[in-house]
GROMACS .gro file of C-alpha atoms in nm:
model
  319
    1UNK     CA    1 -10.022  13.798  -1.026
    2UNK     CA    2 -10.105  13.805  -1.403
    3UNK     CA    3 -10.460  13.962  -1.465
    4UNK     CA    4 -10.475  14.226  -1.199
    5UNK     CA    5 -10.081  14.342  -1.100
    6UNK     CA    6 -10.110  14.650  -1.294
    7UNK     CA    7 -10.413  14.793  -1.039
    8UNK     CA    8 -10.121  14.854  -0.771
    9UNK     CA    9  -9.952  15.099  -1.023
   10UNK     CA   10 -10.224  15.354  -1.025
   11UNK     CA   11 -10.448  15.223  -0.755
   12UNK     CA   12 -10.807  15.235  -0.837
   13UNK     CA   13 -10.937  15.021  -0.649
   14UNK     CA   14 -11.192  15.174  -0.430
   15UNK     CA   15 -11.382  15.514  -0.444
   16UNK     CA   16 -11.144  15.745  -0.340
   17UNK     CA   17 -10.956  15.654  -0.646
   18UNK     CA   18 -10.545  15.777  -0.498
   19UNK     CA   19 -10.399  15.705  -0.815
   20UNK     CA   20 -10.111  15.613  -0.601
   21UNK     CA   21  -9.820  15.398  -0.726
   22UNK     CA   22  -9.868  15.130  -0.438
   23UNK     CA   23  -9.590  14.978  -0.578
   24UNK     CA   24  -9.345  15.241  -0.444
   25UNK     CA   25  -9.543  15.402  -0.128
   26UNK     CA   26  -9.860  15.314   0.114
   27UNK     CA   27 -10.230  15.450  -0.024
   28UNK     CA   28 -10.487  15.587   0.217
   29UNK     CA   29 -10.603  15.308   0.302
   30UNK     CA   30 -10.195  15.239   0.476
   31UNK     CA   31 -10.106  14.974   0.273
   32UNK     CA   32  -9.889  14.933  -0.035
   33UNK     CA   33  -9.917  14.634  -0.283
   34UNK     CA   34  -9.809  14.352  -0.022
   35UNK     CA   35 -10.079  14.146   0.090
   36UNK     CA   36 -10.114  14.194   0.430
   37UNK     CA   37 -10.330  13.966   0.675
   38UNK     CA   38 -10.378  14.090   1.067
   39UNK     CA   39 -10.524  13.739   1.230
   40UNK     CA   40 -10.676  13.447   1.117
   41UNK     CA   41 -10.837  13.154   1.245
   42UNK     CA   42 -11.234  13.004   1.332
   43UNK     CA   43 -11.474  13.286   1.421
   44UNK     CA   44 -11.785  13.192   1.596
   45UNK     CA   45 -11.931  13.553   1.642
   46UNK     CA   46 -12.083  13.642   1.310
   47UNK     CA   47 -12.443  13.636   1.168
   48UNK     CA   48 -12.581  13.254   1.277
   49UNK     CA   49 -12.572  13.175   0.918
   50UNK     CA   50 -12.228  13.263   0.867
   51UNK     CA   51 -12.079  13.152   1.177
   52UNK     CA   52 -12.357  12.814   1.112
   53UNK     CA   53 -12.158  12.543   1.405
   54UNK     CA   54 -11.826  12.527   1.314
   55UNK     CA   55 -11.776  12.855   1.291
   56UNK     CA   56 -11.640  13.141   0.970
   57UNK     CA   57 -11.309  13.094   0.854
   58UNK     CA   58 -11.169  13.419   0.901
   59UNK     CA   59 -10.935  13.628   0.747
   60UNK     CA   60 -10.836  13.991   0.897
   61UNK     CA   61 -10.669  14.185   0.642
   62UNK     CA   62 -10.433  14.504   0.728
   63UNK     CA   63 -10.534  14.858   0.615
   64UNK     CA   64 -10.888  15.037   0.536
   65UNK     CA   65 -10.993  15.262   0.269
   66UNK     CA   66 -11.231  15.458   0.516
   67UNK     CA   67 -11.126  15.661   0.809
   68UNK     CA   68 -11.415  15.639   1.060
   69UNK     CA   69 -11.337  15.805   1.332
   70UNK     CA   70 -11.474  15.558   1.569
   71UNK     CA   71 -11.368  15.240   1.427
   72UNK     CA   72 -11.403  14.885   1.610
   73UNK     CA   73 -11.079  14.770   1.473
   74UNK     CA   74 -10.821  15.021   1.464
   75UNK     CA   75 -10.530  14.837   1.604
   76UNK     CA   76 -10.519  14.695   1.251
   77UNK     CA   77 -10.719  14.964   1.006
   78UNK     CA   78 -10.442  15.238   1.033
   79UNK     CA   79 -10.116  15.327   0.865
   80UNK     CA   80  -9.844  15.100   0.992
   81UNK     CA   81 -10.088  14.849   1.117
   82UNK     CA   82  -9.978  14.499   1.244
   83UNK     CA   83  -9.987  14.223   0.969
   84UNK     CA   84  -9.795  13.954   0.808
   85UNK     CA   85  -9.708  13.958   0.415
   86UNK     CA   86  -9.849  13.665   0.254
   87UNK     CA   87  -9.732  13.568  -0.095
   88UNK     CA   88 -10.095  13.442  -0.353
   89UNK     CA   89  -9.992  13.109  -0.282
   90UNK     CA   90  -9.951  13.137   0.089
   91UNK     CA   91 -10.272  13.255   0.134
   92UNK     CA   92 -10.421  13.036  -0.110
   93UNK     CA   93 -10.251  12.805   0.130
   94UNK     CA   94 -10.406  12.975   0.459
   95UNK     CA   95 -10.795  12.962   0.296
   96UNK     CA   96 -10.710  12.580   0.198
   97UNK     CA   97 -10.586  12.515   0.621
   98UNK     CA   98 -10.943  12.674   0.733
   99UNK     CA   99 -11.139  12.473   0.500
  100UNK     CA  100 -10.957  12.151   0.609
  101UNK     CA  101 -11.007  12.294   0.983
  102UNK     CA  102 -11.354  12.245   0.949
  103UNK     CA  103 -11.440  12.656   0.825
  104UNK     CA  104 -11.772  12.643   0.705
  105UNK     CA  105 -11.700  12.936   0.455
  106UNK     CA  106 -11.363  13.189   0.408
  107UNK     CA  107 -11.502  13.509   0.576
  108UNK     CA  108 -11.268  13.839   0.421
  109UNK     CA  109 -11.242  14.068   0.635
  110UNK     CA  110 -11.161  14.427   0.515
  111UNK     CA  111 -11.008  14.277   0.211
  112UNK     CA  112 -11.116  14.615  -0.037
  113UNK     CA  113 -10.726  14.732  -0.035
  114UNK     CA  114 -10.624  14.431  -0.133
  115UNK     CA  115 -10.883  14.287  -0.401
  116UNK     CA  116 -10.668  14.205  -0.679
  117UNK     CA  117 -10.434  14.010  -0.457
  118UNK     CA  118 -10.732  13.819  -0.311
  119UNK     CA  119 -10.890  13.690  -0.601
  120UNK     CA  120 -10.576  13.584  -0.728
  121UNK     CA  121 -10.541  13.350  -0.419
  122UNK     CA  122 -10.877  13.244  -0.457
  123UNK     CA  123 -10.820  13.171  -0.783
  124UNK     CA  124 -10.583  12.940  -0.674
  125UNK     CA  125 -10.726  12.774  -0.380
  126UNK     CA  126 -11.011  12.726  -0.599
  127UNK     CA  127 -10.780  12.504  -0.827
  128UNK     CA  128 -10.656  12.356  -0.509
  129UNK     CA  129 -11.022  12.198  -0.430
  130UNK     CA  130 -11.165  12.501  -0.161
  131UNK     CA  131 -11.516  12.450  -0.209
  132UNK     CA  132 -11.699  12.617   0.087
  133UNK     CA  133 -11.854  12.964   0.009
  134UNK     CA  134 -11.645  13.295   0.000
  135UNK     CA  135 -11.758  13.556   0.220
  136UNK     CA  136 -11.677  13.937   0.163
  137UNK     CA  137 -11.686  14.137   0.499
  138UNK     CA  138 -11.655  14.502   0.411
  139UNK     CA  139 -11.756  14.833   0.474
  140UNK     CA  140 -11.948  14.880   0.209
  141UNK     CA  141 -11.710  15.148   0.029
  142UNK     CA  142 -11.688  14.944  -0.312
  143UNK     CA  143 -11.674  15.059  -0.668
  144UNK     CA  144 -11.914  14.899  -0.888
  145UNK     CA  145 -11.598  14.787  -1.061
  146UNK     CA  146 -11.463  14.596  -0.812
  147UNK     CA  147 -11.782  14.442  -0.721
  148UNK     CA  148 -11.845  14.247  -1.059
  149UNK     CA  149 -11.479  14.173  -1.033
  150UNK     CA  150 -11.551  13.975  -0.704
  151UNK     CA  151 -11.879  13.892  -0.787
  152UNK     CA  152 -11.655  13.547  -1.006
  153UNK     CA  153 -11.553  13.448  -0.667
  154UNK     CA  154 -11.763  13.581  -0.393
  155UNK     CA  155 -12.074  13.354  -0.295
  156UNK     CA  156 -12.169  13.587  -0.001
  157UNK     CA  157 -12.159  13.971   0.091
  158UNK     CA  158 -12.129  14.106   0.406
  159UNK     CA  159 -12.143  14.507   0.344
  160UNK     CA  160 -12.184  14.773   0.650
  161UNK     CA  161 -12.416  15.055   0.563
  162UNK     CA  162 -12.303  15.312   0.782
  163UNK     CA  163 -12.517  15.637   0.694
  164UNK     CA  164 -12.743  15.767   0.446
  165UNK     CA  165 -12.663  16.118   0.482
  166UNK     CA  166 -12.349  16.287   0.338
  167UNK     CA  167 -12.262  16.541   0.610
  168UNK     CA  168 -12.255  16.251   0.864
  169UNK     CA  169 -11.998  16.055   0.613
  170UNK     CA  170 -11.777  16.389   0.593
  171UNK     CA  171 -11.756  16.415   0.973
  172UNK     CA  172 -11.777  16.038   1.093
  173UNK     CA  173 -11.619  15.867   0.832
  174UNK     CA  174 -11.415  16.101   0.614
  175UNK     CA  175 -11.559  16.062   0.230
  176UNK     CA  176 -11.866  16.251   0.213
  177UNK     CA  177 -12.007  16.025  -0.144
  178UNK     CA  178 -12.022  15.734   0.126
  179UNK     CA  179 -12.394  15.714   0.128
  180UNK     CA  180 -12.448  15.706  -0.283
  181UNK     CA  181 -12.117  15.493  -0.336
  182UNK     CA  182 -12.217  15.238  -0.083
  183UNK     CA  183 -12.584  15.172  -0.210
  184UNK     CA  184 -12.488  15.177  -0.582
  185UNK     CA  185 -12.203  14.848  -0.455
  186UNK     CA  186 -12.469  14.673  -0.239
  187UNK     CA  187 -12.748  14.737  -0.555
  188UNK     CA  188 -12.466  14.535  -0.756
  189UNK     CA  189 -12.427  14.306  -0.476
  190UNK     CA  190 -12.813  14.219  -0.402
  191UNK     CA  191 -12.851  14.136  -0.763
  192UNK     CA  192 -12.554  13.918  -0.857
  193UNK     CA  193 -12.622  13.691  -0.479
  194UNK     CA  194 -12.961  13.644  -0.466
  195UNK     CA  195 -12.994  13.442  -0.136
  196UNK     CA  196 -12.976  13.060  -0.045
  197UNK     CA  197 -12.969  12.866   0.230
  198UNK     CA  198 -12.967  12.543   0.328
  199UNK     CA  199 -13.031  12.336   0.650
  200UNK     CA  200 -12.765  12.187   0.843
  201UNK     CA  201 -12.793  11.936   1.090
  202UNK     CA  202 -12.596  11.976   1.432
  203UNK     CA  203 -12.554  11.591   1.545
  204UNK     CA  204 -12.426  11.774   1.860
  205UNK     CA  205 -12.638  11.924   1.986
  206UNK     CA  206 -12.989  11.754   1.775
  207UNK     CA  207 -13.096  12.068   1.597
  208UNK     CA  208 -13.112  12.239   1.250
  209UNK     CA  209 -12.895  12.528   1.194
  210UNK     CA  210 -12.937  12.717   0.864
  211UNK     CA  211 -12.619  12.769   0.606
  212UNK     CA  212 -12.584  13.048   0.404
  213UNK     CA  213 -12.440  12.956   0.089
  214UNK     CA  214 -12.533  13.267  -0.122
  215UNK     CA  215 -12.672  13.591  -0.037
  216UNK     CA  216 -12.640  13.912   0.117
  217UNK     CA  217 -12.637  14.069   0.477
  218UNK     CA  218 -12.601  14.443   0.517
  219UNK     CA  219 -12.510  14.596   0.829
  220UNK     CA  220 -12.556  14.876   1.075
  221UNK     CA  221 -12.429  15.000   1.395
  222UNK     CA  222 -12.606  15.178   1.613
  223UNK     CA  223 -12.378  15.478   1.745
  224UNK     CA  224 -12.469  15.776   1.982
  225UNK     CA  225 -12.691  16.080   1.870
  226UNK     CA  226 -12.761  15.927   1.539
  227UNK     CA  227 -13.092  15.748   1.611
  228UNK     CA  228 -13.268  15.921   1.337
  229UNK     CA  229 -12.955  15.778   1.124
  230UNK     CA  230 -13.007  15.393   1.217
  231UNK     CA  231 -13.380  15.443   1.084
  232UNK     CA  232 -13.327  15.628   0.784
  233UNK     CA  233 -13.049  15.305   0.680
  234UNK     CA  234 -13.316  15.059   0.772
  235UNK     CA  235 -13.582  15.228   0.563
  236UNK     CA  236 -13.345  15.239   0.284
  237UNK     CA  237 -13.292  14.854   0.371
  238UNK     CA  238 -13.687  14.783   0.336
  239UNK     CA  239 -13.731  14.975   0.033
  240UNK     CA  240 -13.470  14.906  -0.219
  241UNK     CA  241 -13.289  14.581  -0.048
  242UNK     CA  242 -13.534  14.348   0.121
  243UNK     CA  243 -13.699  14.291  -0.174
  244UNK     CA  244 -13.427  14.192  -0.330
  245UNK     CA  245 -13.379  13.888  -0.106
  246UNK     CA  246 -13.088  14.084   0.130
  247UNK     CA  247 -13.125  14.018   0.481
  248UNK     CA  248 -13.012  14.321   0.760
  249UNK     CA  249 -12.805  14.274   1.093
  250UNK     CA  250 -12.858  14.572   1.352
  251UNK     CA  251 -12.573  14.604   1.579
  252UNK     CA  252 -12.590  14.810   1.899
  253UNK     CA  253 -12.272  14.726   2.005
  254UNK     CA  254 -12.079  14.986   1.969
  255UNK     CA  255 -11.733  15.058   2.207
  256UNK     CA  256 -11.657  15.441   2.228
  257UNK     CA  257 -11.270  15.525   2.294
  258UNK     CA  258 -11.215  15.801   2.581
  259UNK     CA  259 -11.017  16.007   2.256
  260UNK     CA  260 -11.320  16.048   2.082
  261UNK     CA  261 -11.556  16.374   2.139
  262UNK     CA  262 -11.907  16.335   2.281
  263UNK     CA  263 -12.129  16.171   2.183
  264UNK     CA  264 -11.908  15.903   2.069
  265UNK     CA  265 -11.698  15.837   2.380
  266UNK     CA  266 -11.997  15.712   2.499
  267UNK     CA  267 -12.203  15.386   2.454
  268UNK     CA  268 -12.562  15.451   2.297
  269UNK     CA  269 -12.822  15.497   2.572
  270UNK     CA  270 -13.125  15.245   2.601
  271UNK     CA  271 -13.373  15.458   2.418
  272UNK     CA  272 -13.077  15.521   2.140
  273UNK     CA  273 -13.058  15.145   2.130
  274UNK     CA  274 -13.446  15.070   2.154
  275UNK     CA  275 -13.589  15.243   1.886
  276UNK     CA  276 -13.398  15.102   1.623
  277UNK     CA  277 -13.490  14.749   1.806
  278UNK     CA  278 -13.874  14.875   1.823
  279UNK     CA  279 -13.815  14.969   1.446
  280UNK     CA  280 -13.702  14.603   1.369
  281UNK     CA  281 -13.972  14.417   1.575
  282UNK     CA  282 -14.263  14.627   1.415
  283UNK     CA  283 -14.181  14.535   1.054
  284UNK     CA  284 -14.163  14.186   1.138
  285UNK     CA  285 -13.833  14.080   0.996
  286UNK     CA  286 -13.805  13.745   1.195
  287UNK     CA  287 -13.519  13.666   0.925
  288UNK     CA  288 -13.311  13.934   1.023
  289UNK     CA  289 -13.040  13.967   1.341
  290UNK     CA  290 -13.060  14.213   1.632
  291UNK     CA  291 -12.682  14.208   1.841
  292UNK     CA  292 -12.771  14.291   2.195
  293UNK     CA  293 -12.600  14.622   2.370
  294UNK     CA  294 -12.595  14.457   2.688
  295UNK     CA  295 -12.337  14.192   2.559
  296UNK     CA  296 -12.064  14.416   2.538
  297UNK     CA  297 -11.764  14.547   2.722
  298UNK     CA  298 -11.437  14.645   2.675
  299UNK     CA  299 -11.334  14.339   2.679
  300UNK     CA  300 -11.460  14.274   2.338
  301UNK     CA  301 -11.242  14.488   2.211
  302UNK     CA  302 -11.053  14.282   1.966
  303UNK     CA  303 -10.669  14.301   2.026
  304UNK     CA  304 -10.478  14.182   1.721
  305UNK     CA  305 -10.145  14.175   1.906
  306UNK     CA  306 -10.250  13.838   2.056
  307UNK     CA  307 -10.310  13.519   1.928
  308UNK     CA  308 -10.669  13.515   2.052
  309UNK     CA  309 -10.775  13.850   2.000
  310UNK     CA  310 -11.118  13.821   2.043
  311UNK     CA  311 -11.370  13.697   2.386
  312UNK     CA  312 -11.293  13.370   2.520
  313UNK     CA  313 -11.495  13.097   2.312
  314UNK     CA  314 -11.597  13.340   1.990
  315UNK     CA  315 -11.254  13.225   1.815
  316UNK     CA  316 -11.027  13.019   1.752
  317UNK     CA  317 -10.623  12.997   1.571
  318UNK     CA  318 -10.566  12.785   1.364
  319UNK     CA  319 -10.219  12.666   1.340
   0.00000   0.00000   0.00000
């Protein structure tokens, strides 16, 4: 890399600011400066917009820069997580393969420890002819910094916001400036993507489908005994974002792990689940998502050791 190498020497590049020489030894987040991707491959299970009909190129990347105790992936957001070192150009290469695959957009999963890396192999699939919009799945845990650094090649933001209250981000997710540092990134965000979307014909099956192409989608999940949480986020959606053009996913999905202490080794109850849901159908948001609880099992449990580490039919390798 030529513009951003020197970030690995004294890592910056997300809140919690290590100052690590990445160069030498692993950050929080696990990872050191080799780019490290977990799975890739067609994802059907995202927003309808960014999943559209043939489905989200994906790209899982090793490591996180949070620590939440409960997360949904893990198998590959921990120290000495699976993952497979990709040179710029051989991932410039993989983003190229998923586009020719029929990807309707490169979806970046958990790519924040890795940034620099990323945009130089965007930079270069870019030269290469990738055309369909870049997606940037993340947590929300972004400096401002890094944001307006993406912002070149980013067409679409996909940012979780996980709490609005401090003590919750201490406990739950280990950084307690979660709920200020995520807002200020996803302000940045809503005003550099304002949204667009286009219609898209599925000969298949004779409907319209709507494409994202720019935009942003913030995210929630619904977890057990924070109710009061999952409204305060969505006020703090209708307030500051949704007039900006964002759109919100609620996600009651949530898989609790028998390690964890109650109430989170536990699924959230109906009424946890309902009055967020009641919440969403009162304002009226008939352009936002709702992710059913009853849909999930353990089973949807992604498990990065296989090829297919997802539910039968929501992805797909590509080889």
């Amino acid at each position: 890399m030529s513009d951003f190498s020197a970030a690995y020497a004294d890592c910056r590049l997300c809140p919690r600011n290590c100052g690590i020489d990445r160069r030498r030894v692993a950050g929080f987040c696990g990872e050191t400066d080799a780019l490290r991707i977990a799975w890739s491959g067609l994802h059907f299970g995202e927003e309808p917009p960014v999943s559209a009909i043939d489905g989200s190129g994906t790209v899982f990347f090793s490591g996180c820069n949070l620590g939440c105790v409960y997360c949904q992936n893990r198998q590959i957001s921990r120290p000495q997580a699976p993952g497979t070192v990709y040179t710029v150009t051989e991932a410039a290469e993989l983003f190229l393969k998923l586009q020719k695959a029929g990807a309707e957009n490169i979806n970046l999963v958990t790519g924040t420890p890795h940034w620099p890396s990323v945009l130089e192999a965007l930079r270069e699939a870019k030269k290469r002819g990738l055309s369909v919009p870049v997606v940037w799945n993340c947590s929300g845990y972004e400096t401002v910094e890094a944001v307006e650094a993406l912002n070149e090649f980013v067409d679409i933001y996909l940012p979780d916001m996980k709490t609005t209250d401090s003590g919750t981000a201490l406990r739950l997710l280990r950084v307690p400036d979660y709920p200020q540092t995520a807002a200020a990134a996803i302000d940045r965000m809503c005003r550099a993507k304002p949204p667009v979307t286009v219609p898209l014909y599925n000969d298949r099956l004779g409907i319209e489908h709507p494409l994202m192409k720019q935009g942003v989608i913030i995210r929630h999940l619904t977890l057990p005994g924070q109710t009061e949480d999952s409204l305060a986020v969505m006020e703090l959606y209708k307030t500051r974002w949704r007039p900006l053009g964002a759109l919100f996913s609620l996600m009651t999905d949530y898989l609790p792990s028998p390690h964890l202490p109650p109430p989170l080794d536990r699924k959230p109850t109906t009424d946890e689940a309902s009055v967020p849901k009641h919440y969403l159908e009162e304002q009226n948001w008939d352009d936002c998502f709702f992710q059913e609880s009853e849909t999930c099992s353990r089973d949807w449990f992604p498990d990065f050791t296989r090829n297919e580490p997802f539910p039968a039919g929501f992805s797909r390798q590509i080889r």
